[in-house]
Amino acid sequence: MTYRIAVLPGDGVGPEVVAQGVKVLCALEAPFGIRCELQEGLVGGAAIDATGDPLPEATLQLCRDSQAVLFGSVGGPKWDDLPPDKRPERGLLRLRQALDLFANLRPAKLYNALIEASSLRPEVVQGIDLLVVRELVGGIYFGQPRGIEPDASGERGINTMSYSSAEIARIARLAFDLARRRRGRVTSVDKANVLDVSVLWRREVTELAGGYDDVELEHQYVDNCAMQLIRDPRQFDVIVTSNLFGDILSDVAAMLTGSIGMLPSASLGGTVGVFEPVHGSAPDIAGQGIANPIATVNSVAMMLQYALDESHAAQAVESAVERVLNQGYRTADVMRPGATQVGTAEMGDLVCAALNDTAASAG
Ligand code: IPM
Ligand code: MG
């Protein structure tokens, strides 16, 4: 099969880690017969510098014409003083909206080899396997009215958190469907003790649960959920929540597993999915060749699974990553005494080599 993939490296460490994801995609040709036609597009600060727009029309068109998008990261100090609507991040937000990617899947799984890298004790984190399902095109990120306007005291900043029942139902339904294929537990996270929008959220999710007898539903307030993630993360299977809460909680979940450099994501909903590492552009380490590419490599695995229906290849990529970690190779973010430290590109090469080994031994 030949797949058309849009590649948007973006800013900071984005290009470095995306190059490894691309390497891994290309390494799938021999063992799996998967061929990819890759086309690069500009996004974020890189696109602002080249065209003045963080999401040029050509990039959006490229994404629309592709079967999946591999995305790096956007943003950096160079563009920090731009107004919100002109910032690199806006390119990503507009892309999510234009492609109607209402569901952001962020799995957090602890590799046994990395148990020491977590900031929590091994007995607390051992065996973590949870999935944050974050609503991605609604809520306070997109609600109207918004902006900064004059006010008697000077100025007033405004954002609006709003969800319709239809928006809540579609993300909740997906969470329930995913839970069915996992351990059958959904934790819906809101702030229904304070926010009206959360009262509606809780009502809709509860109503929907009626159609899923085989899934157990629990509600948590977002502050409690943040605490529970640190206290006892193994209680979670699927967490479903709104855009802003999901943004925050998925960073917490990521850190449990040792490094945010490990965590992949899939943004789904429309016809074309976007696959990107959860981490940002990490300007402090950009250009040094030390960023962890595993989040991007695992995002490629999610692309294979969710967009290309190549679950064998997806599994092979995941096993290759695990194998390299078990062999003791680590990037700086998860380095520990006795392990072998490698850079971004070397890690990509190791995963490709492991992929070939696995394929060879599987016959
Ligand atoms: C994320 C990021 C983005 C978000 C930024 C870069 C716009 O933090 O994907 O989690 O807030 O959604
Ligand atoms: Mg975030």
Short mmCIF file of C-alpha atoms and ligand atoms in Angstrom, two decimals:
data_model
loop_
_atom_site.label_atom_id
_atom_site.label_comp_id
_atom_site.label_asym_id
_atom_site.label_seq_id
_atom_site.Cartn_x
_atom_site.Cartn_y
_atom_site.Cartn_z
CA MET A 1 0.00 0.00 0.00
CA THR A 2 1.10 3.56 -0.65
CA TYR A 3 -0.15 6.21 1.74
CA ARG A 4 -0.07 9.96 1.32
CA ILE A 5 1.23 11.53 4.52
CA ALA A 6 1.58 15.23 5.23
CA VAL A 7 4.59 16.02 7.38
CA LEU A 8 4.52 19.28 9.37
CA PRO A 9 7.72 19.52 11.43
CA GLY A 10 7.02 22.97 12.89
CA ASP A 11 9.39 24.62 15.38
CA GLY A 12 11.94 23.89 18.07
CA VAL A 13 12.63 20.18 18.44
CA GLY A 14 9.75 19.44 16.03
CA PRO A 15 11.94 18.95 12.93
CA GLU A 16 14.42 16.77 14.84
CA VAL A 17 11.85 14.38 16.26
CA VAL A 18 9.69 14.32 13.13
CA ALA A 19 12.74 13.25 11.12
CA GLN A 20 12.89 10.13 13.32
CA GLY A 21 9.19 9.45 12.84
CA VAL A 22 9.71 9.69 9.09
CA LYS A 23 12.68 7.31 9.33
CA VAL A 24 10.51 4.77 11.08
CA LEU A 25 7.71 5.16 8.52
CA CYS A 26 10.19 4.53 5.73
CA ALA A 27 11.59 1.50 7.56
CA LEU A 28 8.17 -0.17 7.29
CA GLU A 29 8.49 -0.72 3.57
CA ALA A 30 10.63 -3.85 3.64
CA PRO A 31 8.94 -5.75 6.48
CA PHE A 32 5.35 -4.64 5.88
CA GLY A 33 5.14 -3.42 2.29
CA ILE A 34 3.99 -0.03 3.56
CA ARG A 35 5.06 2.79 1.28
CA CYS A 36 4.56 6.41 2.15
CA GLU A 37 4.48 9.38 -0.11
CA LEU A 38 5.62 12.15 2.20
CA GLN A 39 5.01 15.83 1.59
CA GLU A 40 6.26 18.53 3.90
CA GLY A 41 4.27 21.59 4.86
CA LEU A 42 4.99 24.75 6.83
CA VAL A 43 3.28 25.38 10.15
CA GLY A 44 3.76 27.48 13.27
CA GLY A 45 6.65 29.90 13.65
CA ALA A 46 8.40 28.45 10.61
CA ALA A 47 5.32 29.28 8.55
CA ILE A 48 5.05 32.77 10.08
CA ASP A 49 8.65 33.48 9.10
CA ALA A 50 8.15 32.22 5.55
CA THR A 51 4.62 33.44 4.82
CA GLY A 52 3.34 35.55 7.70
CA ASP A 53 0.65 32.97 8.52
CA PRO A 54 1.00 30.11 11.06
CA LEU A 55 -1.24 27.91 8.91
CA PRO A 56 -0.86 28.84 5.24
CA GLU A 57 -3.64 27.76 2.91
CA ALA A 58 -1.19 25.48 1.06
CA THR A 59 -0.50 23.56 4.28
CA LEU A 60 -4.16 23.12 5.06
CA GLN A 61 -4.80 21.92 1.52
CA LEU A 62 -1.89 19.49 1.77
CA CYS A 63 -3.39 18.06 4.97
CA ARG A 64 -6.83 17.76 3.40
CA ASP A 65 -5.32 15.86 0.46
CA SER A 66 -3.47 13.41 2.71
CA GLN A 67 -4.50 10.29 4.59
CA ALA A 68 -2.82 11.40 7.78
CA VAL A 69 -0.70 14.22 9.17
CA LEU A 70 2.50 13.78 11.15
CA PHE A 71 2.96 16.91 13.23
CA GLY A 72 5.99 18.05 15.25
CA SER A 73 5.47 21.02 17.54
CA VAL A 74 4.99 24.75 17.28
CA GLY A 75 6.04 27.85 19.18
CA GLY A 76 9.14 29.42 20.67
CA PRO A 77 10.49 32.58 22.31
CA LYS A 78 10.96 34.25 18.93
CA TRP A 79 7.19 34.53 18.47
CA ASP A 80 6.15 34.93 22.13
CA ASP A 81 5.30 38.62 21.86
CA LEU A 82 2.82 38.21 19.01
CA PRO A 83 -0.87 38.63 19.86
CA PRO A 84 -2.76 35.35 20.46
CA ASP A 85 -4.29 35.29 16.98
CA LYS A 86 -0.93 35.59 15.24
CA ARG A 87 1.05 33.12 17.34
CA PRO A 88 2.43 29.81 16.05
CA GLU A 89 0.04 27.92 18.38
CA ARG A 90 -2.87 29.41 16.47
CA GLY A 91 -1.75 27.42 13.43
CA LEU A 92 -2.23 24.18 15.34
CA LEU A 93 -5.56 25.28 16.79
CA ARG A 94 -6.84 26.30 13.36
CA LEU A 95 -5.69 22.99 11.89
CA ARG A 96 -7.58 21.06 14.57
CA GLN A 97 -10.67 23.11 13.90
CA ALA A 98 -10.45 23.00 10.11
CA LEU A 99 -10.12 19.21 10.14
CA ASP A 100 -12.82 18.88 12.86
CA LEU A 101 -10.50 16.86 15.10
CA PHE A 102 -12.78 16.81 18.08
CA ALA A 103 -11.09 13.90 19.82
CA ASN A 104 -7.56 13.93 21.13
CA LEU A 105 -6.33 10.55 22.37
CA ARG A 106 -3.37 10.70 24.71
CA PRO A 107 -2.37 7.31 26.06
CA ALA A 108 -0.03 7.20 29.05
CA LYS A 109 1.60 3.86 29.53
CA LEU A 110 4.56 3.11 31.73
CA TYR A 111 7.35 1.08 30.21
CA ASN A 112 8.82 -1.27 32.80
CA ALA A 113 12.28 -0.21 31.69
CA LEU A 114 11.47 3.36 32.66
CA ILE A 115 9.96 2.78 36.07
CA GLU A 116 12.91 4.55 37.69
CA ALA A 117 12.45 7.62 35.48
CA SER A 118 9.10 8.55 36.98
CA SER A 119 9.11 11.22 39.63
CA LEU A 120 6.79 8.97 41.67
CA ARG A 121 7.70 5.80 43.55
CA PRO A 122 7.78 2.57 41.49
CA GLU A 123 4.97 0.96 43.51
CA VAL A 124 2.69 3.89 42.68
CA VAL A 125 3.33 3.96 38.94
CA GLN A 126 4.01 0.33 38.05
CA GLY A 127 1.58 -0.81 35.37
CA ILE A 128 0.00 2.57 34.58
CA ASP A 129 -2.02 2.25 31.38
CA LEU A 130 -4.50 5.05 30.94
CA LEU A 131 -5.96 7.00 28.06
CA VAL A 132 -6.90 10.66 28.21
CA VAL A 133 -9.66 11.47 25.73
CA ARG A 134 -9.62 15.22 25.42
CA GLU A 135 -12.25 17.25 23.58
CA LEU A 136 -10.23 19.29 21.11
CA VAL A 137 -12.26 21.76 19.10
CA GLY A 138 -14.58 23.32 21.66
CA GLY A 139 -14.63 24.65 25.18
CA ILE A 140 -12.70 27.67 26.35
CA TYR A 141 -10.12 27.32 23.57
CA PHE A 142 -12.68 28.37 20.96
CA GLY A 143 -15.70 29.85 22.80
CA GLN A 144 -17.08 33.30 21.95
CA PRO A 145 -16.87 36.02 23.08
CA ARG A 146 -13.13 36.25 23.47
CA GLY A 147 -10.52 38.96 23.35
CA ILE A 148 -9.08 41.88 25.28
CA GLU A 149 -11.20 45.01 25.42
CA PRO A 150 -11.06 48.42 27.09
CA ASP A 151 -12.65 48.66 30.50
CA ALA A 152 -12.97 51.31 33.23
CA SER A 153 -9.96 49.85 35.05
CA GLY A 154 -7.86 49.64 31.88
CA GLU A 155 -8.53 46.45 29.99
CA ARG A 156 -10.46 43.21 30.39
CA GLY A 157 -9.49 39.79 29.01
CA ILE A 158 -12.30 37.43 28.10
CA ASN A 159 -12.65 33.78 27.16
CA THR A 160 -15.78 31.70 27.17
CA MET A 161 -16.14 28.06 28.11
CA SER A 162 -19.11 26.62 26.30
CA TYR A 163 -20.24 23.18 25.15
CA SER A 164 -23.39 22.08 23.39
CA SER A 165 -24.96 18.75 24.25
CA ALA A 166 -24.01 17.45 20.80
CA GLU A 167 -20.35 18.34 21.35
CA ILE A 168 -20.36 16.59 24.72
CA ALA A 169 -22.17 13.53 23.43
CA ARG A 170 -19.79 12.88 20.53
CA ILE A 171 -16.64 12.94 22.65
CA ALA A 172 -18.27 10.93 25.44
CA ARG A 173 -19.51 8.30 22.99
CA LEU A 174 -16.00 7.85 21.68
CA ALA A 175 -14.64 7.50 25.22
CA PHE A 176 -17.20 4.81 26.03
CA ASP A 177 -16.44 2.95 22.80
CA LEU A 178 -12.73 3.04 23.53
CA ALA A 179 -13.26 1.91 27.14
CA ARG A 180 -15.16 -1.12 25.86
CA ARG A 181 -12.03 -2.26 24.09
CA ARG A 182 -9.93 -1.63 27.19
CA ARG A 183 -10.80 -2.24 30.85
CA GLY A 184 -14.31 -0.85 30.68
CA ARG A 185 -13.93 2.16 32.97
CA VAL A 186 -14.60 5.80 32.13
CA THR A 187 -13.80 8.70 34.44
CA SER A 188 -15.50 11.88 33.26
CA VAL A 189 -13.75 14.97 34.57
CA ASP A 190 -15.47 18.32 35.07
CA LYS A 191 -15.98 21.16 37.53
CA ALA A 192 -19.71 20.68 38.00
CA ASN A 193 -19.61 22.08 41.53
CA VAL A 194 -18.84 25.51 40.07
CA LEU A 195 -19.37 25.71 36.30
CA ASP A 196 -22.70 25.55 34.46
CA VAL A 197 -20.98 24.18 31.40
CA SER A 198 -19.81 21.28 33.56
CA VAL A 199 -23.30 20.65 34.90
CA LEU A 200 -24.44 20.08 31.35
CA TRP A 201 -21.32 18.01 30.62
CA ARG A 202 -22.05 15.70 33.57
CA ARG A 203 -25.72 15.38 32.65
CA GLU A 204 -24.97 14.45 29.04
CA VAL A 205 -22.26 11.94 29.93
CA THR A 206 -24.50 10.30 32.53
CA GLU A 207 -27.33 10.02 30.05
CA LEU A 208 -25.10 8.47 27.46
CA ALA A 209 -23.77 5.95 29.97
CA GLY A 210 -27.23 4.40 30.04
CA GLY A 211 -26.48 2.90 26.63
CA TYR A 212 -23.24 1.30 27.87
CA ASP A 213 -24.16 -1.27 30.53
CA ASP A 214 -20.74 -2.86 30.19
CA VAL A 215 -18.83 0.34 30.97
CA GLU A 216 -18.46 1.68 34.48
CA LEU A 217 -18.74 5.48 34.73
CA GLU A 218 -17.34 7.65 37.47
CA HIS A 219 -17.32 11.46 37.69
CA GLN A 220 -14.44 13.43 39.20
CA TYR A 221 -13.92 17.12 39.69
CA VAL A 222 -10.84 18.28 37.86
CA ASP A 223 -8.96 19.36 40.98
CA ASN A 224 -9.56 15.98 42.57
CA CYS A 225 -8.57 14.21 39.35
CA ALA A 226 -5.25 16.05 39.30
CA MET A 227 -4.65 14.83 42.84
CA GLN A 228 -5.79 11.28 42.08
CA LEU A 229 -3.43 11.08 39.12
CA ILE A 230 -0.53 11.69 41.47
CA ARG A 231 -1.92 9.67 44.38
CA ASP A 232 -3.10 6.51 42.64
CA PRO A 233 -2.84 6.68 38.83
CA ARG A 234 -3.66 3.02 38.38
CA GLN A 235 -7.32 3.64 39.20
CA PHE A 236 -7.75 5.17 35.71
CA ASP A 237 -8.60 3.49 32.45
CA VAL A 238 -10.19 6.13 30.18
CA ILE A 239 -10.42 9.77 31.28
CA VAL A 240 -12.79 11.90 29.20
CA THR A 241 -12.72 15.65 29.63
CA SER A 242 -12.95 19.07 28.05
CA ASN A 243 -10.29 20.85 26.03
CA LEU A 244 -8.59 22.88 28.78
CA PHE A 245 -8.83 20.25 31.53
CA GLY A 246 -7.50 17.65 29.10
CA ASP A 247 -4.59 19.86 28.16
CA ILE A 248 -3.53 20.10 31.78
CA LEU A 249 -4.30 16.56 32.91
CA SER A 250 -2.53 14.99 29.94
CA ASP A 251 0.70 16.75 30.90
CA VAL A 252 0.32 15.37 34.42
CA ALA A 253 -0.35 11.89 33.07
CA ALA A 254 2.65 12.18 30.78
CA MET A 255 5.02 12.97 33.62
CA LEU A 256 3.91 9.89 35.55
CA THR A 257 5.47 7.76 32.86
CA GLY A 258 8.89 9.30 33.25
CA SER A 259 9.04 12.00 30.62
CA ILE A 260 6.69 13.97 28.46
CA GLY A 261 9.12 12.99 25.72
CA MET A 262 7.52 9.54 25.63
CA LEU A 263 3.89 10.39 25.00
CA PRO A 264 2.17 10.22 21.62
CA SER A 265 -1.22 11.50 20.59
CA ALA A 266 -3.83 11.09 17.91
CA SER A 267 -6.34 13.76 16.99
CA LEU A 268 -9.34 12.25 15.27
CA GLY A 269 -12.83 13.13 14.22
CA GLY A 270 -12.87 14.30 10.63
CA THR A 271 -11.57 12.43 7.62
CA VAL A 272 -7.86 13.17 8.20
CA GLY A 273 -6.19 12.57 11.58
CA VAL A 274 -3.23 14.45 13.03
CA PHE A 275 -0.58 12.53 14.95
CA GLU A 276 1.77 14.46 17.17
CA PRO A 277 3.91 14.13 20.26
CA VAL A 278 2.27 15.57 23.40
CA HIS A 279 5.39 17.58 24.21
CA GLY A 280 5.93 21.09 22.90
CA SER A 281 8.73 22.65 20.90
CA ALA A 282 11.18 22.61 23.86
CA PRO A 283 13.17 25.64 22.61
CA ASP A 284 15.71 25.18 25.43
CA ILE A 285 17.03 21.98 23.87
CA ALA A 286 16.18 22.59 20.19
CA GLY A 287 18.95 22.06 17.68
CA GLN A 288 21.11 20.04 20.06
CA GLY A 289 20.09 16.62 18.81
CA ILE A 290 19.18 15.41 22.30
CA ALA A 291 15.37 15.48 22.25
CA ASN A 292 13.56 12.22 22.85
CA PRO A 293 11.94 11.11 19.56
CA ILE A 294 9.91 8.29 21.13
CA ALA A 295 6.74 10.38 21.50
CA THR A 296 6.84 11.03 17.76
CA VAL A 297 7.71 7.43 16.90
CA ASN A 298 4.79 6.25 19.01
CA SER A 299 2.61 8.84 17.26
CA VAL A 300 3.56 7.10 14.02
CA ALA A 301 2.36 3.87 15.64
CA MET A 302 -0.95 5.57 16.44
CA MET A 303 -1.17 6.78 12.85
CA LEU A 304 -0.67 3.23 11.62
CA GLN A 305 -3.38 2.00 13.95
CA TYR A 306 -6.03 4.71 13.66
CA ALA A 307 -5.56 6.25 10.22
CA LEU A 308 -4.01 3.54 8.06
CA ASP A 309 -5.55 0.43 9.61
CA GLU A 310 -2.10 -1.20 9.78
CA SER A 311 -2.30 -2.58 13.29
CA HIS A 312 0.44 -5.20 12.75
CA ALA A 313 2.88 -2.49 11.79
CA ALA A 314 1.66 -0.32 14.68
CA GLN A 315 2.36 -3.10 17.12
CA ALA A 316 5.77 -3.75 15.58
CA VAL A 317 6.75 -0.10 16.06
CA GLU A 318 5.64 -0.17 19.68
CA SER A 319 7.55 -3.40 20.34
CA ALA A 320 10.64 -1.99 18.65
CA VAL A 321 10.56 1.01 21.00
CA GLU A 322 10.17 -1.24 24.01
CA ARG A 323 13.00 -3.43 22.85
CA VAL A 324 15.39 -0.50 22.47
CA LEU A 325 14.50 0.70 25.97
CA ASN A 326 14.97 -2.80 27.36
CA GLN A 327 18.42 -2.86 25.75
CA GLY A 328 19.27 0.10 27.97
CA TYR A 329 19.32 2.95 25.46
CA ARG A 330 18.05 6.27 26.77
CA THR A 331 17.84 9.87 25.64
CA ALA A 332 18.93 12.48 28.17
CA ASP A 333 15.44 13.10 29.59
CA VAL A 334 15.14 9.53 30.89
CA MET A 335 18.82 8.77 31.39
CA ARG A 336 19.91 6.87 34.48
CA PRO A 337 23.24 5.53 35.70
CA GLY A 338 24.26 2.38 33.85
CA ALA A 339 22.17 3.08 30.77
CA THR A 340 23.60 4.06 27.39
CA GLN A 341 22.83 7.65 26.48
CA VAL A 342 21.98 8.35 22.86
CA GLY A 343 20.87 11.36 20.85
CA THR A 344 17.71 11.94 18.85
CA ALA A 345 18.91 10.51 15.53
CA GLU A 346 20.63 7.53 17.12
CA MET A 347 17.44 6.65 18.95
CA GLY A 348 15.59 6.77 15.64
CA ASP A 349 18.19 4.47 14.06
CA LEU A 350 17.97 2.04 16.97
CA VAL A 351 14.18 1.80 16.64
CA CYS A 352 14.52 1.14 12.90
CA ALA A 353 17.11 -1.55 13.55
CA ALA A 354 14.91 -3.17 16.19
CA LEU A 355 12.01 -3.06 13.74
CA ASN A 356 14.02 -4.98 11.17
CA ASP A 357 15.20 -7.50 13.76
CA THR A 358 11.67 -8.10 14.99
CA ALA A 359 10.39 -8.49 11.44
CA ALA A 360 13.25 -10.86 10.59
CA SER A 361 12.70 -13.04 13.65
CA ALA A 362 8.96 -13.11 12.95
CA GLY A 363 9.91 -14.66 9.59
C1 IPM B 1 -1.10 20.62 23.45
C2 IPM B 1 -0.46 21.98 23.44
C3 IPM B 1 -1.36 22.92 22.64
C4 IPM B 1 -2.67 23.01 23.37
C5 IPM B 1 -0.77 24.31 22.36
C6 IPM B 1 0.58 24.22 21.71
C7 IPM B 1 -1.71 25.12 21.54
O1 IPM B 1 -0.24 22.41 24.73
O2 IPM B 1 -1.31 20.07 22.35
O3 IPM B 1 -1.34 20.08 24.53
O4 IPM B 1 -2.81 23.80 24.31
O5 IPM B 1 -3.59 22.29 22.97
MG MG B 2 -0.61 20.90 26.22
#
